[in-house]
């Protein structure tokens, strides 16, 4: 039976021989996982030579790769310098991702600051369109995955992310179900997960459900949203019902686990999913 969903970790598994991405990929394979997201969240710290090693090891081990761009990005920044630095961080992440053979670059698009959500949306959409055009002119072959954010002051509601994905070629959603739960204070039951998947299908068609990029972890939150990530079993996040909904929709794509125990929860999610009929 072919797997609908691939499971992996956000960054090199904790039990890898070293912190390198190459050792991380080998460990993903040993753990029986399928994919890995390379974390450039504090900066793009990989050179071309390492990236060429990474693609080779990923191919040898049959592991699919994606990249998470730095956190310090605000495509809604009014300061020109900050905006240009944000654009460069995305382009640099995407270019290295392409050399690694990765297909998707996860991006936190920015903050509303003092703008209305509508104005922030238009600014960010304009920037993403330009970035996507640059990358497609370079034949980078990567999709920019705008992430659903975990905080209400941070751009990236599910509605915004789905609209960007409909409007701009080369942009698709990264649905972080834990963020969505923390941001909205709900969206943690089978029926609510179903509604989210129906919204994806309505906006992006069956194709959207065949090529999902998901983030999952336990999460602690306040009225303002995300506070910190937790291991799944220490949180209230209803991951079994999420997996059930994904299975019932025959959803395909990748599930990246961002729990503090990384591979512990990634393996847990995969085992539960594989046991479902
Ligand atoms: Zn993220």
Short mmCIF file of C-alpha atoms and ligand atoms in Angstrom, two decimals:
data_model
loop_
_atom_site.label_atom_id
_atom_site.label_comp_id
_atom_site.label_asym_id
_atom_site.label_seq_id
_atom_site.Cartn_x
_atom_site.Cartn_y
_atom_site.Cartn_z
CA UNK A 1 0.00 0.00 0.00
CA UNK A 2 1.33 3.40 -0.91
CA UNK A 3 1.60 6.01 1.80
CA UNK A 4 -0.68 8.96 1.43
CA UNK A 5 1.25 10.97 3.97
CA UNK A 6 4.95 11.25 4.64
CA UNK A 7 6.15 11.91 8.17
CA UNK A 8 9.29 13.65 9.36
CA UNK A 9 10.92 16.12 11.71
CA UNK A 10 11.58 19.84 11.82
CA UNK A 11 15.36 19.68 11.73
CA UNK A 12 17.88 16.96 12.41
CA UNK A 13 16.47 14.32 14.81
CA UNK A 14 17.77 14.58 18.36
CA UNK A 15 19.15 11.05 18.24
CA UNK A 16 21.33 11.70 15.15
CA UNK A 17 25.06 11.07 15.32
CA UNK A 18 25.68 14.81 14.87
CA UNK A 19 23.60 17.95 14.31
CA UNK A 20 24.46 18.00 10.59
CA UNK A 21 21.66 17.71 8.03
CA UNK A 22 23.47 14.81 6.37
CA UNK A 23 23.48 12.78 9.60
CA UNK A 24 19.91 13.92 10.19
CA UNK A 25 18.77 12.46 6.87
CA UNK A 26 20.48 9.14 7.62
CA UNK A 27 18.79 9.04 11.03
CA UNK A 28 15.38 9.81 9.48
CA UNK A 29 15.81 6.70 7.36
CA UNK A 30 16.86 4.55 10.37
CA UNK A 31 13.80 5.72 12.28
CA UNK A 32 11.54 4.61 9.43
CA UNK A 33 10.49 8.21 8.73
CA UNK A 34 10.13 9.73 5.27
CA UNK A 35 11.04 13.40 5.17
CA UNK A 36 12.90 16.18 6.95
CA UNK A 37 12.59 19.96 7.08
CA UNK A 38 15.97 21.69 7.20
CA UNK A 39 15.72 24.51 9.73
CA UNK A 40 17.23 27.84 8.70
CA UNK A 41 15.10 29.53 11.33
CA UNK A 42 18.04 31.47 12.83
CA UNK A 43 19.73 32.09 9.50
CA UNK A 44 20.68 30.32 6.27
CA UNK A 45 23.85 28.66 7.45
CA UNK A 46 24.39 26.08 4.72
CA UNK A 47 26.83 26.51 1.86
CA UNK A 48 26.70 25.09 -1.67
CA UNK A 49 29.12 22.25 -0.92
CA UNK A 50 27.13 20.97 2.04
CA UNK A 51 23.94 21.33 0.02
CA UNK A 52 25.41 19.08 -2.67
CA UNK A 53 26.25 16.46 -0.02
CA UNK A 54 22.71 16.80 1.32
CA UNK A 55 21.02 16.11 -2.01
CA UNK A 56 23.16 13.03 -2.55
CA UNK A 57 22.43 11.53 0.87
CA UNK A 58 18.73 12.39 0.56
CA UNK A 59 18.49 10.59 -2.79
CA UNK A 60 20.46 7.56 -1.54
CA UNK A 61 18.13 7.24 1.44
CA UNK A 62 14.90 8.16 -0.34
CA UNK A 63 14.19 11.07 2.01
CA UNK A 64 12.17 14.09 0.83
CA UNK A 65 13.38 17.52 1.94
CA UNK A 66 11.93 20.93 2.62
CA UNK A 67 13.40 24.05 4.21
CA UNK A 68 12.14 26.45 6.88
CA UNK A 69 13.20 30.03 6.14
CA UNK A 70 14.45 32.31 8.96
CA UNK A 71 11.97 33.66 11.52
CA UNK A 72 13.29 37.20 10.99
CA UNK A 73 11.12 37.96 8.00
CA UNK A 74 8.55 40.68 7.59
CA UNK A 75 7.28 41.23 4.07
CA UNK A 76 5.06 43.96 5.51
CA UNK A 77 7.97 45.99 6.92
CA UNK A 78 7.76 49.69 6.07
CA UNK A 79 11.52 50.06 6.54
CA UNK A 80 13.13 49.41 3.12
CA UNK A 81 16.21 47.81 4.60
CA UNK A 82 14.19 45.37 6.71
CA UNK A 83 12.03 44.53 3.73
CA UNK A 84 15.01 43.87 1.48
CA UNK A 85 16.70 41.74 4.15
CA UNK A 86 13.48 39.73 4.47
CA UNK A 87 13.31 39.20 0.73
CA UNK A 88 16.95 38.12 0.63
CA UNK A 89 16.42 35.60 3.44
CA UNK A 90 13.58 33.98 1.51
CA UNK A 91 15.52 33.92 -1.77
CA UNK A 92 18.63 32.53 -0.08
CA UNK A 93 16.60 29.81 1.66
CA UNK A 94 14.88 28.89 -1.61
CA UNK A 95 18.11 28.78 -3.61
CA UNK A 96 19.85 26.50 -1.11
CA UNK A 97 16.69 24.42 -0.87
CA UNK A 98 16.86 23.91 -4.64
CA UNK A 99 20.50 22.78 -4.45
CA UNK A 100 19.51 20.32 -1.68
CA UNK A 101 16.82 18.90 -3.97
CA UNK A 102 14.14 20.21 -1.64
CA UNK A 103 10.75 21.16 -2.99
CA UNK A 104 9.19 23.50 -0.44
CA UNK A 105 10.29 26.55 1.55
CA UNK A 106 8.21 27.37 4.62
CA UNK A 107 7.90 31.09 5.28
CA UNK A 108 6.44 33.16 8.13
CA UNK A 109 5.35 36.05 5.95
CA UNK A 110 5.27 38.88 8.49
CA UNK A 111 3.34 40.99 10.98
CA UNK A 112 0.35 43.29 10.61
CA UNK A 113 2.13 46.03 12.61
CA UNK A 114 -0.14 49.08 12.47
CA UNK A 115 -1.78 48.10 9.20
CA UNK A 116 -5.24 46.70 8.75
CA UNK A 117 -5.23 43.00 7.83
CA UNK A 118 -6.45 43.97 4.35
CA UNK A 119 -3.57 46.38 3.74
CA UNK A 120 -1.00 43.93 5.14
CA UNK A 121 -2.43 41.25 2.88
CA UNK A 122 -2.04 43.37 -0.25
CA UNK A 123 1.53 44.33 0.62
CA UNK A 124 2.56 40.77 1.43
CA UNK A 125 0.81 39.36 -1.64
CA UNK A 126 2.71 41.84 -3.86
CA UNK A 127 6.03 40.84 -2.31
CA UNK A 128 5.35 37.12 -2.58
CA UNK A 129 4.37 37.48 -6.21
CA UNK A 130 7.69 39.20 -6.99
CA UNK A 131 9.68 36.60 -5.07
CA UNK A 132 7.85 33.73 -6.71
CA UNK A 133 8.45 35.27 -10.16
CA UNK A 134 12.19 35.63 -9.43
CA UNK A 135 12.45 32.01 -8.34
CA UNK A 136 10.47 30.69 -11.24
CA UNK A 137 12.66 32.68 -13.68
CA UNK A 138 15.62 30.87 -12.09
CA UNK A 139 13.85 27.51 -12.45
CA UNK A 140 14.37 26.94 -8.74
CA UNK A 141 11.52 24.42 -8.70
CA UNK A 142 10.48 25.28 -5.16
CA UNK A 143 7.11 26.22 -3.73
CA UNK A 144 6.84 29.00 -1.17
CA UNK A 145 4.74 27.60 1.68
CA UNK A 146 3.23 30.45 3.66
CA UNK A 147 2.63 29.19 7.17
CA UNK A 148 -0.54 29.59 9.20
CA UNK A 149 0.69 31.60 12.17
CA UNK A 150 0.15 30.86 15.83
CA UNK A 151 -0.38 34.42 17.06
CA UNK A 152 -3.13 36.88 16.33
CA UNK A 153 -0.72 39.81 15.71
CA UNK A 154 1.23 37.73 13.21
CA UNK A 155 0.03 37.66 9.60
CA UNK A 156 -1.17 34.26 8.41
CA UNK A 157 -4.73 33.28 9.21
CA UNK A 158 -5.93 30.21 7.34
CA UNK A 159 -8.11 32.47 5.18
CA UNK A 160 -5.14 34.68 4.28
CA UNK A 161 -2.89 31.73 3.53
CA UNK A 162 -5.48 30.04 1.33
CA UNK A 163 -6.16 33.29 -0.55
CA UNK A 164 -2.46 33.85 -1.25
CA UNK A 165 -2.21 30.26 -2.48
CA UNK A 166 -5.14 30.73 -4.83
CA UNK A 167 -3.90 34.06 -6.13
CA UNK A 168 -0.16 33.48 -6.64
CA UNK A 169 1.52 30.78 -8.72
CA UNK A 170 4.30 29.13 -6.77
CA UNK A 171 2.68 29.82 -3.38
CA UNK A 172 0.91 27.11 -1.37
CA UNK A 173 -0.16 26.71 2.26
CA UNK A 174 1.82 25.32 5.14
CA UNK A 175 -1.01 24.44 7.49
CA UNK A 176 0.24 24.33 11.03
CA UNK A 177 -2.67 22.66 12.81
CA UNK A 178 -1.21 23.42 16.22
CA UNK A 179 -0.86 27.11 15.35
CA UNK A 180 -4.40 27.13 14.02
CA UNK A 181 -5.65 25.64 17.30
CA UNK A 182 -3.62 28.14 19.37
CA UNK A 183 -4.57 31.14 17.20
CA UNK A 184 -8.28 30.39 17.18
CA UNK A 185 -8.59 28.70 20.58
CA UNK A 186 -10.68 25.99 18.90
CA UNK A 187 -10.15 23.83 15.78
CA UNK A 188 -9.23 20.77 17.81
CA UNK A 189 -11.95 18.23 17.00
CA UNK A 190 -12.56 15.80 14.14
CA UNK A 191 -15.42 17.93 12.80
CA UNK A 192 -13.32 21.10 12.88
CA UNK A 193 -10.40 19.38 11.16
CA UNK A 194 -12.84 18.22 8.48
CA UNK A 195 -14.03 21.80 7.96
CA UNK A 196 -10.42 22.95 7.47
CA UNK A 197 -9.75 20.23 4.90
CA UNK A 198 -13.00 21.10 3.11
CA UNK A 199 -11.89 24.75 2.99
CA UNK A 200 -8.58 23.66 1.42
CA UNK A 201 -10.41 21.62 -1.20
CA UNK A 202 -12.87 24.41 -1.93
CA UNK A 203 -10.09 26.95 -2.54
CA UNK A 204 -7.36 24.78 -4.07
CA UNK A 205 -9.26 21.80 -5.45
CA UNK A 206 -8.39 18.15 -4.93
CA UNK A 207 -4.82 19.08 -5.86
CA UNK A 208 -4.59 21.03 -2.61
CA UNK A 209 -5.39 17.91 -0.59
CA UNK A 210 -2.99 15.83 -2.67
CA UNK A 211 -0.05 18.08 -1.86
CA UNK A 212 -0.37 19.22 1.74
CA UNK A 213 2.48 20.53 3.85
CA UNK A 214 1.54 20.30 7.52
CA UNK A 215 3.15 21.19 10.81
CA UNK A 216 2.04 19.38 13.94
CA UNK A 217 3.12 19.51 17.58
CA UNK A 218 1.63 19.83 21.01
CA UNK A 219 1.12 23.46 21.94
CA UNK A 220 0.62 25.70 24.94
CA UNK A 221 -1.31 28.91 24.28
CA UNK A 222 -2.98 31.96 25.78
CA UNK A 223 -5.66 34.33 24.47
CA UNK A 224 -2.96 35.82 22.21
CA UNK A 225 -2.18 32.45 20.71
CA UNK A 226 0.92 30.28 20.74
CA UNK A 227 3.10 30.28 23.84
CA UNK A 228 5.36 27.30 23.26
CA UNK A 229 5.50 23.89 21.66
CA UNK A 230 4.92 20.79 23.79
CA UNK A 231 5.20 17.08 23.20
CA UNK A 232 1.89 15.78 21.88
CA UNK A 233 1.05 13.65 24.88
CA UNK A 234 1.60 16.60 27.24
CA UNK A 235 -0.74 18.85 25.30
CA UNK A 236 -4.47 19.07 24.61
CA UNK A 237 -3.93 18.76 20.86
CA UNK A 238 -6.17 16.12 19.37
CA UNK A 239 -3.66 14.55 17.01
CA UNK A 240 -5.45 11.20 16.70
CA UNK A 241 -8.59 12.91 15.41
CA UNK A 242 -6.49 15.03 13.04
CA UNK A 243 -4.90 11.89 11.60
CA UNK A 244 -8.34 10.30 11.32
CA UNK A 245 -9.62 13.28 9.33
CA UNK A 246 -6.55 13.25 7.07
CA UNK A 247 -7.03 9.52 6.47
CA UNK A 248 -10.74 9.90 5.74
CA UNK A 249 -9.96 12.60 3.15
CA UNK A 250 -7.17 10.43 1.69
CA UNK A 251 -4.97 13.50 2.12
CA UNK A 252 -1.45 13.36 0.68
CA UNK A 253 1.71 15.30 1.38
CA UNK A 254 3.98 15.79 4.36
CA UNK A 255 3.52 16.02 8.10
CA UNK A 256 6.44 17.74 9.80
CA UNK A 257 6.60 17.28 13.55
CA UNK A 258 7.76 20.30 15.56
CA UNK A 259 7.38 18.87 19.09
CA UNK A 260 10.37 19.33 21.42
CA UNK A 261 10.99 15.58 21.20
CA UNK A 262 10.96 15.79 17.35
CA UNK A 263 11.33 12.18 16.20
CA UNK A 264 9.50 10.81 19.24
CA UNK A 265 6.26 12.43 18.13
CA UNK A 266 6.96 12.03 14.40
CA UNK A 267 7.23 8.27 14.89
CA UNK A 268 4.13 8.31 17.12
CA UNK A 269 2.12 10.13 14.43
CA UNK A 270 3.29 7.78 11.70
CA UNK A 271 2.52 4.66 13.73
CA UNK A 272 -0.98 5.82 14.57
CA UNK A 273 -1.64 6.82 10.96
CA UNK A 274 -0.30 3.55 9.53
CA UNK A 275 -2.48 1.51 11.90
CA UNK A 276 -5.64 3.28 10.70
CA UNK A 277 -7.73 1.63 8.05
ZN1 LIG B 1 7.15 27.84 11.16
#
